[in-house]
Coordinates of C-alpha atoms and ligand atoms in Angstrom, one line a residue:
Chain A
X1 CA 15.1 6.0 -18.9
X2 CA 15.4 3.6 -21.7
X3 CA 12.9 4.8 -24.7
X4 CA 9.9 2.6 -24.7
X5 CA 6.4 2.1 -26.3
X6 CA 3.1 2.6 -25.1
X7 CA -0.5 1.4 -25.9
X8 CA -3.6 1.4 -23.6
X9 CA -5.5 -1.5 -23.8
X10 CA -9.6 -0.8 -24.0
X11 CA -10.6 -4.1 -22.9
X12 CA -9.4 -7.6 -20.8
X13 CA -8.9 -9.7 -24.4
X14 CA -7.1 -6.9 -26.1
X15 CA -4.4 -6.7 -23.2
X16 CA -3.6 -10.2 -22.6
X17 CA -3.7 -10.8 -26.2
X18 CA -0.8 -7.7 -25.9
X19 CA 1.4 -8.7 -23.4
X20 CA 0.9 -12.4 -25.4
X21 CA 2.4 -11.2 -28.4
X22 CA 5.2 -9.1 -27.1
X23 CA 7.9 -11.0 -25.0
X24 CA 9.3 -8.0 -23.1
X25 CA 6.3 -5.9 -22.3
X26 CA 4.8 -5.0 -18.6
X27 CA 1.1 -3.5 -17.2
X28 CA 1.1 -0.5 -16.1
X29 CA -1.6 0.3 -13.5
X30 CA -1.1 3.3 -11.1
X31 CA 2.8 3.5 -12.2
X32 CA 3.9 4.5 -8.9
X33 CA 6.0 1.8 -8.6
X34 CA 7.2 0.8 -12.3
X35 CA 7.7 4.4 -13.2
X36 CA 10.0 5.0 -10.2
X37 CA 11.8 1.4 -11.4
X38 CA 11.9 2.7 -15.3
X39 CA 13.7 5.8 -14.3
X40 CA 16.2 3.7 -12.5
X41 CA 16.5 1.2 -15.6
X42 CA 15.6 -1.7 -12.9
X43 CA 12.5 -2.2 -15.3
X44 CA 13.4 -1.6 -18.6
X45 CA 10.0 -2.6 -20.9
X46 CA 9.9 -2.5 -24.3
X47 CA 6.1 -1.9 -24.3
X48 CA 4.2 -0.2 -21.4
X49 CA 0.3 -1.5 -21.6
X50 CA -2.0 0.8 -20.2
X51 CA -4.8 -1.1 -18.2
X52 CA -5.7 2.1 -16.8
X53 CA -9.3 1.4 -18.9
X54 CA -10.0 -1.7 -18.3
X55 CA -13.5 -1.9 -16.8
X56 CA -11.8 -3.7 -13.7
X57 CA -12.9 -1.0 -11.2
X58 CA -16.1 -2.4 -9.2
X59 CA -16.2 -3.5 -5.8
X60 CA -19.1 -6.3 -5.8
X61 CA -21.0 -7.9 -3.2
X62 CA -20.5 -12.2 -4.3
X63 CA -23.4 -14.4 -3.7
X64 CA -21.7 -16.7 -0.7
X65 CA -21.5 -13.1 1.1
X66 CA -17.8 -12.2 -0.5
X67 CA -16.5 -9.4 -2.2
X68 CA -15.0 -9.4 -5.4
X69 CA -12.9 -6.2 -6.2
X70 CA -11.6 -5.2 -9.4
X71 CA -7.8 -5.5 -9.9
X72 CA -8.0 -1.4 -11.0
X73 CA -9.8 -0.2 -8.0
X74 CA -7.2 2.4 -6.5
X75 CA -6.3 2.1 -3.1
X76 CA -7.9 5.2 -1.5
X77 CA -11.5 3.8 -3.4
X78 CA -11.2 0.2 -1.6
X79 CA -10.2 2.1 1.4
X80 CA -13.4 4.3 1.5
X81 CA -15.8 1.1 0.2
X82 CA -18.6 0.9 2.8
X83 CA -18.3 -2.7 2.3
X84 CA -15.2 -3.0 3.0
X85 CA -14.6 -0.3 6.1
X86 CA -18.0 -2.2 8.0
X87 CA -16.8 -6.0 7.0
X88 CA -13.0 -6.0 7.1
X89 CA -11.8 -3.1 8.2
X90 CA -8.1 -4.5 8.6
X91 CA -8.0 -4.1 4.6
X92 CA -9.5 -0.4 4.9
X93 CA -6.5 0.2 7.7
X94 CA -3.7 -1.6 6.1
X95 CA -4.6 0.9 2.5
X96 CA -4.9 4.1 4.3
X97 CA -1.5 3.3 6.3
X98 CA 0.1 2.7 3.1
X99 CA 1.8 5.4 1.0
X100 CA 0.0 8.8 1.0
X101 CA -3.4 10.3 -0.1
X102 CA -1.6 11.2 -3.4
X103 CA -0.3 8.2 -4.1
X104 CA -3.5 5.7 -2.4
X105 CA -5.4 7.6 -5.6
X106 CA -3.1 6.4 -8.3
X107 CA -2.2 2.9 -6.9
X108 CA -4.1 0.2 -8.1
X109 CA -5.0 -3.1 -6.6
X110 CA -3.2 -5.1 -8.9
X111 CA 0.1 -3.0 -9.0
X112 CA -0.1 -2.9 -5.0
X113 CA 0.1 -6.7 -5.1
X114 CA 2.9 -6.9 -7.6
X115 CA 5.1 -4.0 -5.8
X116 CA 8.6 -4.6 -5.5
X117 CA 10.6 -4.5 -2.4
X118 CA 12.5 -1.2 -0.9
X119 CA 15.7 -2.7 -0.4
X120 CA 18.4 0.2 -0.6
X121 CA 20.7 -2.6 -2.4
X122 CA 17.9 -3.2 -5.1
X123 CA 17.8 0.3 -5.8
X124 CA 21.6 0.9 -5.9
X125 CA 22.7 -0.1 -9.2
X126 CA 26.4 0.0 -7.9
X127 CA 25.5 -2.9 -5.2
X128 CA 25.5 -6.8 -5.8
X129 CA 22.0 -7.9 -6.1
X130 CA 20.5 -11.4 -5.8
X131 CA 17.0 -10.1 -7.2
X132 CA 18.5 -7.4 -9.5
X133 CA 20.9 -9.3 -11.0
X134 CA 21.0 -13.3 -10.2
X135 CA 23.9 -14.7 -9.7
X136 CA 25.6 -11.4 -8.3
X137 CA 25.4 -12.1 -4.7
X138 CA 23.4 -10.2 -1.8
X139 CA 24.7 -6.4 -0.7
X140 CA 22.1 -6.0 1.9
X141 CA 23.7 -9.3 4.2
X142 CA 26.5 -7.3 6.3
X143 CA 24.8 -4.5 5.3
X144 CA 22.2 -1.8 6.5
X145 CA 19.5 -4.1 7.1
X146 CA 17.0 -1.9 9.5
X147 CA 14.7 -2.5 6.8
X148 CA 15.3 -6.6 5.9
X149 CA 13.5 -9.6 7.0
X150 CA 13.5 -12.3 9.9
X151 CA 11.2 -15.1 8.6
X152 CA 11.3 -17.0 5.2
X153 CA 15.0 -15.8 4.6
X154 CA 17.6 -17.2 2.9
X155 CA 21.3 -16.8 1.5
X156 CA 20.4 -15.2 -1.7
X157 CA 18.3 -12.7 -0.2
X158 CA 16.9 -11.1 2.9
X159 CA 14.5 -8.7 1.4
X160 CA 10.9 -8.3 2.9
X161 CA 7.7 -7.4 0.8
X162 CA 6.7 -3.8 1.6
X163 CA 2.6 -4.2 0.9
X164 CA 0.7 -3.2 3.7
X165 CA -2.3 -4.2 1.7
X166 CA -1.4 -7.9 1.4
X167 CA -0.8 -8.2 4.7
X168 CA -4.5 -8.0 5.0
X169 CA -5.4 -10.3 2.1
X170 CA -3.1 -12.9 3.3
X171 CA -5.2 -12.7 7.3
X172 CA -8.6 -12.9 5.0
X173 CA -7.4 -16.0 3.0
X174 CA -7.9 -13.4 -0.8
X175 CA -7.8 -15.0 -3.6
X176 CA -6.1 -13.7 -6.9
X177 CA -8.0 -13.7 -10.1
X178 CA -5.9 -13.6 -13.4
X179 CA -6.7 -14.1 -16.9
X180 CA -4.2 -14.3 -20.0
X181 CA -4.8 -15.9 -23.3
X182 CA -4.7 -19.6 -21.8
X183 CA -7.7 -18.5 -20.0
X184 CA -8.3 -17.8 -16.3
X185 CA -6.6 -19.0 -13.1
X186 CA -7.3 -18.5 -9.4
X187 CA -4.4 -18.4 -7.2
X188 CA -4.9 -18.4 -3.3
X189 CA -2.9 -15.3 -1.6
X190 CA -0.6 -17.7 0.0
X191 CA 0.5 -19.0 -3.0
X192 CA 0.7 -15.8 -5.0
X193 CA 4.1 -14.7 -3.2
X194 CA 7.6 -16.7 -2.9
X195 CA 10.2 -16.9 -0.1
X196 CA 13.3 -16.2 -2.1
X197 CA 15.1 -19.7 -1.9
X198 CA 17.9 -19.4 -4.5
X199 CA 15.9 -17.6 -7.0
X200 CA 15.0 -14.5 -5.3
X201 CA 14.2 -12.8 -8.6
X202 CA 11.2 -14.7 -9.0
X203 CA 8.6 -13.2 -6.7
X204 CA 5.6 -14.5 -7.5
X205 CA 3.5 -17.3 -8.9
X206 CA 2.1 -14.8 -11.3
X207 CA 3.5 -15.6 -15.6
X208 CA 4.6 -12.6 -16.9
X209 CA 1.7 -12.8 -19.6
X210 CA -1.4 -13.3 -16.4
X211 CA -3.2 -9.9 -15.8
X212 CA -4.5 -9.9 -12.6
X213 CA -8.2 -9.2 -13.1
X214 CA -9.3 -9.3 -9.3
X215 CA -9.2 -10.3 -5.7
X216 CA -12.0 -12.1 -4.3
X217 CA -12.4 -11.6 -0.4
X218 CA -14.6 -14.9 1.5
X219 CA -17.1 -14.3 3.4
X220 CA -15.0 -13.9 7.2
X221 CA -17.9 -13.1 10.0
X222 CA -14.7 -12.7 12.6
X223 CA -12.7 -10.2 10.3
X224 CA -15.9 -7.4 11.4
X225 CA -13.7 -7.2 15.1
X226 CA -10.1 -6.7 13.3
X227 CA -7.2 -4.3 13.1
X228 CA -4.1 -3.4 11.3
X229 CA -1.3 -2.1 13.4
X230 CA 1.9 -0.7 12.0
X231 CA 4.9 0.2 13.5
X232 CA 7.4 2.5 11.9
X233 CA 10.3 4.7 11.8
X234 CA 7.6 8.2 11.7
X235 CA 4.5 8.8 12.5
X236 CA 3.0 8.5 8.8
X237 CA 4.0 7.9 5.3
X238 CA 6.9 5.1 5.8
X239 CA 7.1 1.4 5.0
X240 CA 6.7 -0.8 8.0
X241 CA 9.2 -1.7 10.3
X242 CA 6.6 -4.4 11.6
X243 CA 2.9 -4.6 11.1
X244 CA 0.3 -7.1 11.9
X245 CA -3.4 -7.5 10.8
X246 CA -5.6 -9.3 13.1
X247 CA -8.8 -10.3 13.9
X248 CA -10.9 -11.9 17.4
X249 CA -13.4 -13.6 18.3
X250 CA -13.7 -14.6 21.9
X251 CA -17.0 -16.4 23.1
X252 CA -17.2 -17.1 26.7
X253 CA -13.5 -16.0 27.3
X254 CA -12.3 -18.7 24.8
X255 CA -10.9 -17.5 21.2
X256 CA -13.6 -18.9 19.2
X257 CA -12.2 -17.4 15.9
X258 CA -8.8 -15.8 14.6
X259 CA -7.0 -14.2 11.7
X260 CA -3.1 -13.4 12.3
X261 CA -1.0 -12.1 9.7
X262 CA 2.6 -10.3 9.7
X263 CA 4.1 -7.3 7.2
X264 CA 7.7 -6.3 7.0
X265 CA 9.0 -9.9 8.4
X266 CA 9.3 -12.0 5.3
X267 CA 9.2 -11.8 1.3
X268 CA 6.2 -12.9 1.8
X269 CA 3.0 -11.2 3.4
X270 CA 3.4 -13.7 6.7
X271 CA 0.0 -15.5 7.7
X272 CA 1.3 -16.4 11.5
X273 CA -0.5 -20.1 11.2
X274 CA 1.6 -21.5 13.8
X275 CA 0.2 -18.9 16.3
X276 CA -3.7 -19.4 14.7
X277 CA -3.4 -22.9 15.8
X278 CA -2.1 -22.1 19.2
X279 CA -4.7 -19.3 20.3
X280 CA -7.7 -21.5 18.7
X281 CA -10.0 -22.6 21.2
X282 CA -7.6 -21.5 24.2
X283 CA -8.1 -18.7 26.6
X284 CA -8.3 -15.1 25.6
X285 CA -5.5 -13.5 28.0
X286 CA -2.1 -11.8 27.3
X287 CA -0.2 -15.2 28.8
X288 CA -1.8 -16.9 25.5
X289 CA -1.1 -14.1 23.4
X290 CA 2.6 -13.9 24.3
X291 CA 2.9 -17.7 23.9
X292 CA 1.4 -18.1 20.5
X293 CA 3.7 -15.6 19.1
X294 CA 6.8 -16.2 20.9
X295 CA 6.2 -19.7 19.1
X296 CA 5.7 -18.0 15.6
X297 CA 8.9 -15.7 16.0
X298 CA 10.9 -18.9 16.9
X299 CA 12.1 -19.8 14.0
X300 CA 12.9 -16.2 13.3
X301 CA 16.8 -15.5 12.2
X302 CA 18.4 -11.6 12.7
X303 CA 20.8 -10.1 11.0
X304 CA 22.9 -7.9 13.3
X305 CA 20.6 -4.6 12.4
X306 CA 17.2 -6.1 12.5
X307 CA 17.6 -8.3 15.4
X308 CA 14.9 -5.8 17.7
X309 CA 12.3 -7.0 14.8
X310 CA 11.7 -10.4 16.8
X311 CA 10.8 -8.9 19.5
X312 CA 8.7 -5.9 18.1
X313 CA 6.7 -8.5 16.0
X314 CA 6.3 -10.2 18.9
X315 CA 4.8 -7.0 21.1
X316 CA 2.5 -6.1 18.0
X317 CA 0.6 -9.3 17.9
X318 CA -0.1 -9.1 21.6
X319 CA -0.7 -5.3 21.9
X320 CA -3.2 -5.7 18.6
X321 CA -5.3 -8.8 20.4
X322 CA -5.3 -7.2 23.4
X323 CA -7.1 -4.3 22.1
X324 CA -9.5 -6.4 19.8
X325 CA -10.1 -8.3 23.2
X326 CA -10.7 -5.1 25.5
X327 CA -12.7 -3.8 22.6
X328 CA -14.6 -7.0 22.3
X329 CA -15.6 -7.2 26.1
X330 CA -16.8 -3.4 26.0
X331 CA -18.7 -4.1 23.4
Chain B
X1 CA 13.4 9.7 -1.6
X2 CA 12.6 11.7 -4.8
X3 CA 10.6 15.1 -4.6
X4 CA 7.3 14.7 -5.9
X5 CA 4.7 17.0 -7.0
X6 CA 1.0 17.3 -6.5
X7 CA -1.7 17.9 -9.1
X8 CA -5.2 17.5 -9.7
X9 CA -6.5 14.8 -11.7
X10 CA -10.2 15.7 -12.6
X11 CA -10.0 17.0 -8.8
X12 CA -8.1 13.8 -7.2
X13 CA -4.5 14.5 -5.7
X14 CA -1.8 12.4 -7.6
X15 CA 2.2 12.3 -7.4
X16 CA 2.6 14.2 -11.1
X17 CA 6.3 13.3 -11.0
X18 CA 5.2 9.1 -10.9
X19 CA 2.7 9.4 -13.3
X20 CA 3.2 8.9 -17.6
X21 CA 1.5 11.9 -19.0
X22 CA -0.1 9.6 -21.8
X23 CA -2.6 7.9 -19.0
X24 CA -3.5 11.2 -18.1
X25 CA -4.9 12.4 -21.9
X26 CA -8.2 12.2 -21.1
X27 CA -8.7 13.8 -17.5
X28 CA -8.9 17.4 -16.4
X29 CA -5.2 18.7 -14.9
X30 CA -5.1 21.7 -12.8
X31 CA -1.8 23.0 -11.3
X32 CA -1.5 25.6 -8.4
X33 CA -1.5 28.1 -11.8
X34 CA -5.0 26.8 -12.4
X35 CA -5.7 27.3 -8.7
X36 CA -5.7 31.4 -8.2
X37 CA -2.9 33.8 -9.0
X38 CA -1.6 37.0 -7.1
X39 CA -4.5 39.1 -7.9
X40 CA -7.4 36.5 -7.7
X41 CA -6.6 34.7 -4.9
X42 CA -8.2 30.9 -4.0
X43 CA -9.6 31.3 -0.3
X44 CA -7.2 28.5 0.5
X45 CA -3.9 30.2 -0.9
X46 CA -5.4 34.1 1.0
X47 CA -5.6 31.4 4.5
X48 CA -1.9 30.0 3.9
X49 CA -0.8 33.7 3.9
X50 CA -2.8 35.0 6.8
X51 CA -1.4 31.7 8.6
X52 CA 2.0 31.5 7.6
X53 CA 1.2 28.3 5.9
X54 CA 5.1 28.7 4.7
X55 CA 8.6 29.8 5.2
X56 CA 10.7 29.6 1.9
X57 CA 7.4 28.6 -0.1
X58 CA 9.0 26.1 -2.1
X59 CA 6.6 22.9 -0.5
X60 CA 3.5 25.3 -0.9
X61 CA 2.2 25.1 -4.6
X62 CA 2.1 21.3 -3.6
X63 CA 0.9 21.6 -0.1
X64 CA -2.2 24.3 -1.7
X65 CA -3.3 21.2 -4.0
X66 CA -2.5 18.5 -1.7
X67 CA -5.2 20.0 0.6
X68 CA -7.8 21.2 -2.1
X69 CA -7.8 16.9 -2.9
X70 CA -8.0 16.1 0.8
X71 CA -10.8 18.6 1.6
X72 CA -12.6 17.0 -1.4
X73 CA -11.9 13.6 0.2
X74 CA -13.2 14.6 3.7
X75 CA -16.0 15.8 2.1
X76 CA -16.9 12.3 0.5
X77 CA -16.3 10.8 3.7
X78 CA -13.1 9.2 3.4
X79 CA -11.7 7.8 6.3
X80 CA -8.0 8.3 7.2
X81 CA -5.3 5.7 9.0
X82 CA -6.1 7.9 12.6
X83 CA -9.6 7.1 12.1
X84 CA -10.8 6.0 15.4
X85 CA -14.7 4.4 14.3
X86 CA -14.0 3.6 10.3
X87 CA -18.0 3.0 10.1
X88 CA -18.4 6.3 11.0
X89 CA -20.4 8.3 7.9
X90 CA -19.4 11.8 9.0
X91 CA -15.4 12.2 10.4
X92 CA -14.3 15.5 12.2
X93 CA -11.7 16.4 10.5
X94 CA -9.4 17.0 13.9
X95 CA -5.8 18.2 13.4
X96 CA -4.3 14.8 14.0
X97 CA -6.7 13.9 11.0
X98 CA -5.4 17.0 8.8
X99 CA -1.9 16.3 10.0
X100 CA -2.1 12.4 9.2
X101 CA -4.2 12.9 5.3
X102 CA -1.0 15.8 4.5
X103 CA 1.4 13.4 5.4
X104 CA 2.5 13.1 1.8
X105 CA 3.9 16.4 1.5
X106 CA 7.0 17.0 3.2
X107 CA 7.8 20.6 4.4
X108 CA 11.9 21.3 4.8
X109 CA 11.4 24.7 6.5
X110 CA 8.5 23.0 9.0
X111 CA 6.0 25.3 8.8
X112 CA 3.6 22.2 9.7
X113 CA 1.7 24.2 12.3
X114 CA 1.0 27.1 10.0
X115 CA -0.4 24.6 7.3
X116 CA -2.9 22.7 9.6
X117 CA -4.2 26.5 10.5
X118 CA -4.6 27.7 7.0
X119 CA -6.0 24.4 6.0
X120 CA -8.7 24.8 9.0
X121 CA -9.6 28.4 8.2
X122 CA -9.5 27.7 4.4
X123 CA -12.3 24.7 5.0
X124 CA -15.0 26.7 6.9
Ligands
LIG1 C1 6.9 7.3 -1.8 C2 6.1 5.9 -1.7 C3 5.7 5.4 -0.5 C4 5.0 4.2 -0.4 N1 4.6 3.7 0.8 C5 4.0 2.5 0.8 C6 3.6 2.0 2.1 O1 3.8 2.6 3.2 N2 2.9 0.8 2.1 C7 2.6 0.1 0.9 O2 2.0 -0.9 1.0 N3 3.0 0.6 -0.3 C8 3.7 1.8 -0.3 N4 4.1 2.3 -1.5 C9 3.9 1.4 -2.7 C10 2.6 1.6 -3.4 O3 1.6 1.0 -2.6 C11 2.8 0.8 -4.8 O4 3.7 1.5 -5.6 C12 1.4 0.7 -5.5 O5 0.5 0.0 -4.7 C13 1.6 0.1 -6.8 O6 0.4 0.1 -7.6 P1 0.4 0.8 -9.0 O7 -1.0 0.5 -9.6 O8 0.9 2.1 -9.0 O9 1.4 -0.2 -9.8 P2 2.3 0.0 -11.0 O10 3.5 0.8 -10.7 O11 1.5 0.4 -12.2 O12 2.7 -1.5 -11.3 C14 3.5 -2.3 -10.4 C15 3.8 -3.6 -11.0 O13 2.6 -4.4 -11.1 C16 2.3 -4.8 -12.5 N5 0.9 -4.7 -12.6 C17 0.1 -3.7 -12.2 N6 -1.2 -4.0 -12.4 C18 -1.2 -5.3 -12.9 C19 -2.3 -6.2 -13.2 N7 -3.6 -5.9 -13.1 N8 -2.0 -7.4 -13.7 C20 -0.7 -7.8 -13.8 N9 0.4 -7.0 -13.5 C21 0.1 -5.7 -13.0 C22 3.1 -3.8 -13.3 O14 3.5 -4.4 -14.6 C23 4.3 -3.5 -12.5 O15 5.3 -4.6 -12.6 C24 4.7 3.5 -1.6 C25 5.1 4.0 -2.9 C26 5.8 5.2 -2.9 C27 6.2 5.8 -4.3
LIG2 S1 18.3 -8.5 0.2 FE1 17.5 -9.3 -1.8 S2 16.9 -7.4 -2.8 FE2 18.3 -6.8 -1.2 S3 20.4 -6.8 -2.0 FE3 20.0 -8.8 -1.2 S4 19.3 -10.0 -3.0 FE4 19.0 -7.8 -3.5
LIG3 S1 7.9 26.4 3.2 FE1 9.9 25.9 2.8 S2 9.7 23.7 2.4 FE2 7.7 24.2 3.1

C-alpha cells in the first residue's frame, strides 16, 4: 500500500474545506471498500479524511412525510430504522442482502453509494482496464463475464454497479445531498450514476471535492407493499447476479401505483421506466407482468457468459409482482 | 476473496482486516482473547466445544465473536434478509435466521451444523 496521510475531520466545513485544499485526497467512511482498493494501489490517496465524526448519523422524519438519512448512518442502522423497515421496506431488504452483518456495521451510506464495481478485470492489475486505466482497453469483453452487465453497456466497458442499496433508492426516486465549499447541491438518484459511454472511469456526477451529506427519501405511500429480491450464485453473502426492488399497488385489479428497479444489469442502479409505463393503469396479472418486462429487457445486449441474465431479470420482475400482488389480495 | 477477521467494536461485529486502526482510537476492541480463555471459559466458547462448533478451529475465534455481535443484534431487534414480517418487533431467531446473520464467516472444514447448535445453546 502506498504510504498515505490521515486526518479526521470533526465537522461538515472542516472536511470540505480539506478535500478543497488538497488535490489528491479521498473520504473515508466505513473503508470497506477503499481500504480493500488501497491495498491493491487501485486507490492510491495522498490524504485519507476521516468523516467517521461527522454528526451525519440521524435518520429524520421530513415535514412532506420523507426521510432524510444521514450520509454516515451504517447500513445495518438504516436497515433496523423503524421508519424505514414499516415505510420502505425494499431499502431495509436491499441493506440486509448486502455484504454481511460485519461489514452492514461498518459501511456507511455514503460509501455504499460511491462503491466501486467487482469486476475480476478491475481488480487484476495485470488485465487491460477501461475504468482502471483509460485508454487501455476492456479485459472483461471475451472474458469471464458471469458477473457483467446487459443494459447501459458499451465498448469501453461492460461492468455493472454492485449496490444493492441503490437499487432501492433509484425505485424510491432518493435524492443525494452533497455539500463542498461552493455550497450545497441536490442531485436526483438517477442522475448520480453514469452508463460508461467512452469514459467509463467517470462513474458519477459526484466532484471529487462534494461530500455526500445525505439521502433524502419522498414521501412513496405505494413503496409500504414492496420487496427486494436477489438472485445469486449462494444462498447469502454474494453480489447479485440479478436483483429487482419493487413495489404494487393494485385497486380494483388495475395497477394503480408502481416502483420497478433492476441491480446487477447496468453501471447504473436500473429504474425499469419502460416497464412502469406499461404496467400503469393496466391489469394486475402475470400476462402484464411478463410483457412489461420482456419490453424492458429488449434492448438488452449479452455477452456470450451473461446471456441467461435477460431472461433471469426478466423472471425476477414477474416472480417479485406476483408475490406483492398475492400478498396484496390476502391482505 | 481475502480472509477477514471479526472483532468487537464497543460490542458491534466489524471486518478488523478492512478497517484503519486510526478510526478505531476511540472505541472499545475486544478480541476472542478478551472473550474467555482456557480456564475461564465464555458460556458461548464452553457451547462451541460441547457442540463441536469446529473441526481445525482456525474459523472459530471469528465465528465466537461473530455471534457474540449477532446475539447482541437479535437482541435489539434487528431484522435479517430471511426476515419474513420486517415490522415484526420481536424475531425468533430460527436456524435459517442464525444460519443467514453468520453468513459472513466462512468455515473451510463445514462444521456449519455444529455452530448453529452451540450458537442456540450459548443464547438461552
Ligand atoms: C466481502 C464484501 C462483500 C460485499 N457484498 C456486498 C453486497 O452483496 N451488496 C452490496 O451492495 N455491497 C456489498 N459490499 C460492498 C459494501 O456495501 C461497500 O463496501 C460499502 O457500502 C462501502 O461503504 P463504506 O462506508 O465502507 O465506504 P468506504 O470504503 O469508506 O468509501 C467508499 C468510497 O466512497 C467515498 N465516500 C465515502 N463516504 C463518502 C461521503 N459521505 N461523501 C463523499 N465520498 C464518500 C470514499 O472516498 C470511497 O471512494 C461488499 C463488500 C465486501 C468487502
Ligand atoms: S468491464 Fe469495465 S471495469 Fe471491467 S475490465 Fe472492462 S473496462 Fe474494466
Ligand atoms: S473449523 Fe476449520 S475452518 Fe472452521
Amino acid at each position: 500500500m502506498k504510504a498515505f496521510s490521515y486526518l479526521s475531520a470533526p465537522d461538515v466545513a472542516t472536511a470540505v474545506r480539506a478535500i478543497a485544499d488538497r488535490p489528491n485526497a479521498k473520504f473515508i467512511g466505513g473503508g470497506t471498500n477503499l481500504v480493500d482498493l488501497m491495498r491493491e494501489e487501485i486507490e492510491r490517496p495522498d490524504t485519507v479524511i476521516d468523516i467517521t465524526r461527522l454528526p451525519l448519523t440521524e435518520v429524520e422524519e421530513l415535514p412532506g412525510g420523507g426521510v432524510r438519512i444521514g450520509a454516515l448512518v451504517r447500513n445495518s442502522h438504516l436497515a433496523a430504522n423503524r421508519l424505514i423497515r414499516t415505510r420502505y421496506p425494499m431499502l431495509s431488504q436491499a441493506l440486509l442482502s448486502g455484504a454481511s452483518g460485519q461489514l452492514r456495521n461498518m459501511a456507511t451510506v455514503g460509501g455504499n453509494l460511491l462503491q466501486r464495481t467487482r469486476c475480476l478485470y478491475f481488480y487484476d492489475d495485470a488485465a487491460a482496464c477501461n475504468k482502471r486505466e483509460p485508454g487501455s482497453g476492456c479485459e472483461a469483453v471475451g472474458g469471464f463475464t458471469r458477473s457483467h452487465a446487459v443494459l447501459g453497456t458499451s465498448a469501453a466497458c461492460i461492468a455493472t454497479h454492485p449496490s444493492d442499496m441503490c437499487v432501492a433508492l433509484a425505485a424510491l426516486d432518493a435524492t443525494v445531498v452533497a455539500e463542498s465549499v461552493r455550497g450545497e447541491r441536490r442531485i436526483p438518484i438517477s442522475e448520480f450514476h453514469l452508463l460508461p459511454g467512452e469514459r467509463p472511469d467517470i462513474e458519477t456526477t459526484l466532484t471529487a471535492d462534494e461530500l455526500i451529506t445525505a439521502v433524502e427519501l419522498p414521501d412513496v405511500p405505494v413503496a409500504a407493499t414492496s420487496r427486494y429480491r436477489k438472485v445469486r450464485d449462494r444462498a447469502s453473502y454474494a453480489f447479485a447476479l440479478v436483483s429487482v426492488a419493487a413495489a404494487l399497488e393494485v385497486t380494483g385489479g388495475t395497477v394503480s401505483a408502481v416502483r420497478l428497479a433492476m441491480g446487477g444489469v447496468a453501471a447504473k442502479p436500473w429504474r425499469a421506466r419502460e416497464a412502469e409505463r406499461l404496467l400503469l393503469g393496466g391489469p394486475a396479472d402475470v400476462e402484464s407482468f411478463r410483457r412489461a418486462a420482456a419490453t424492458e429487457l429488449a434492448p438488452a445486449v449479452a455477452q456470450p457468459g451473461n446471456a441467461f441474465k435477460i431472461e433471469l431479470a426478466q423472471r425476477v420482475i414477474v416472480a417479485t409482482l406476483a408475490q406483492l400482488l398475492a400478498e396484496g389480495s390476502a391482505a | 476473496m481475502r480472509r477477514l477477521h471479526t472483532v468487537l467494536a464497543d460490542g458491534e461485529r466489524i471486518n478488523s482486516c478492512l478497517a484503519l486502526a486510526v478510526q478505531y482510537a476511540d472505541r472499545e476492541i475486544t478480541t476472542i482473547e478478551g472473550v474467555g480463555d482456557a480456564d475461564r471459559m465464555h458460556p458461548l466458547q464452553a457451547a462451541f466445544v460441547r457442540n463441536d462448533g469446529f473441526q481445525c478451529g482456525y474459523c472459530t475465534s471469528g465465528q465466537i465473536c461473530s455471534a457474540l455481535g449477532m446475539l447482541a443484534e437479535h437482541d435489539a431487534g434487528a431484522p435479517s434478509a430471511v426476515t419474513e414480517h420486517l415490522a415484526a418487533t420481536s424475531i425468533e431467531l430460527s436456524d435459517a435466521e442464525i444460519r443467514e446473520r453468520m453468513s459472513g464467516n466462512l468455515c473451510r472444514c463445514g462444521a456449519y451444523n455444529g455452530i448453529v447448535e452451540a450458537i442456540k445453546e450459548g443464547a438461552r
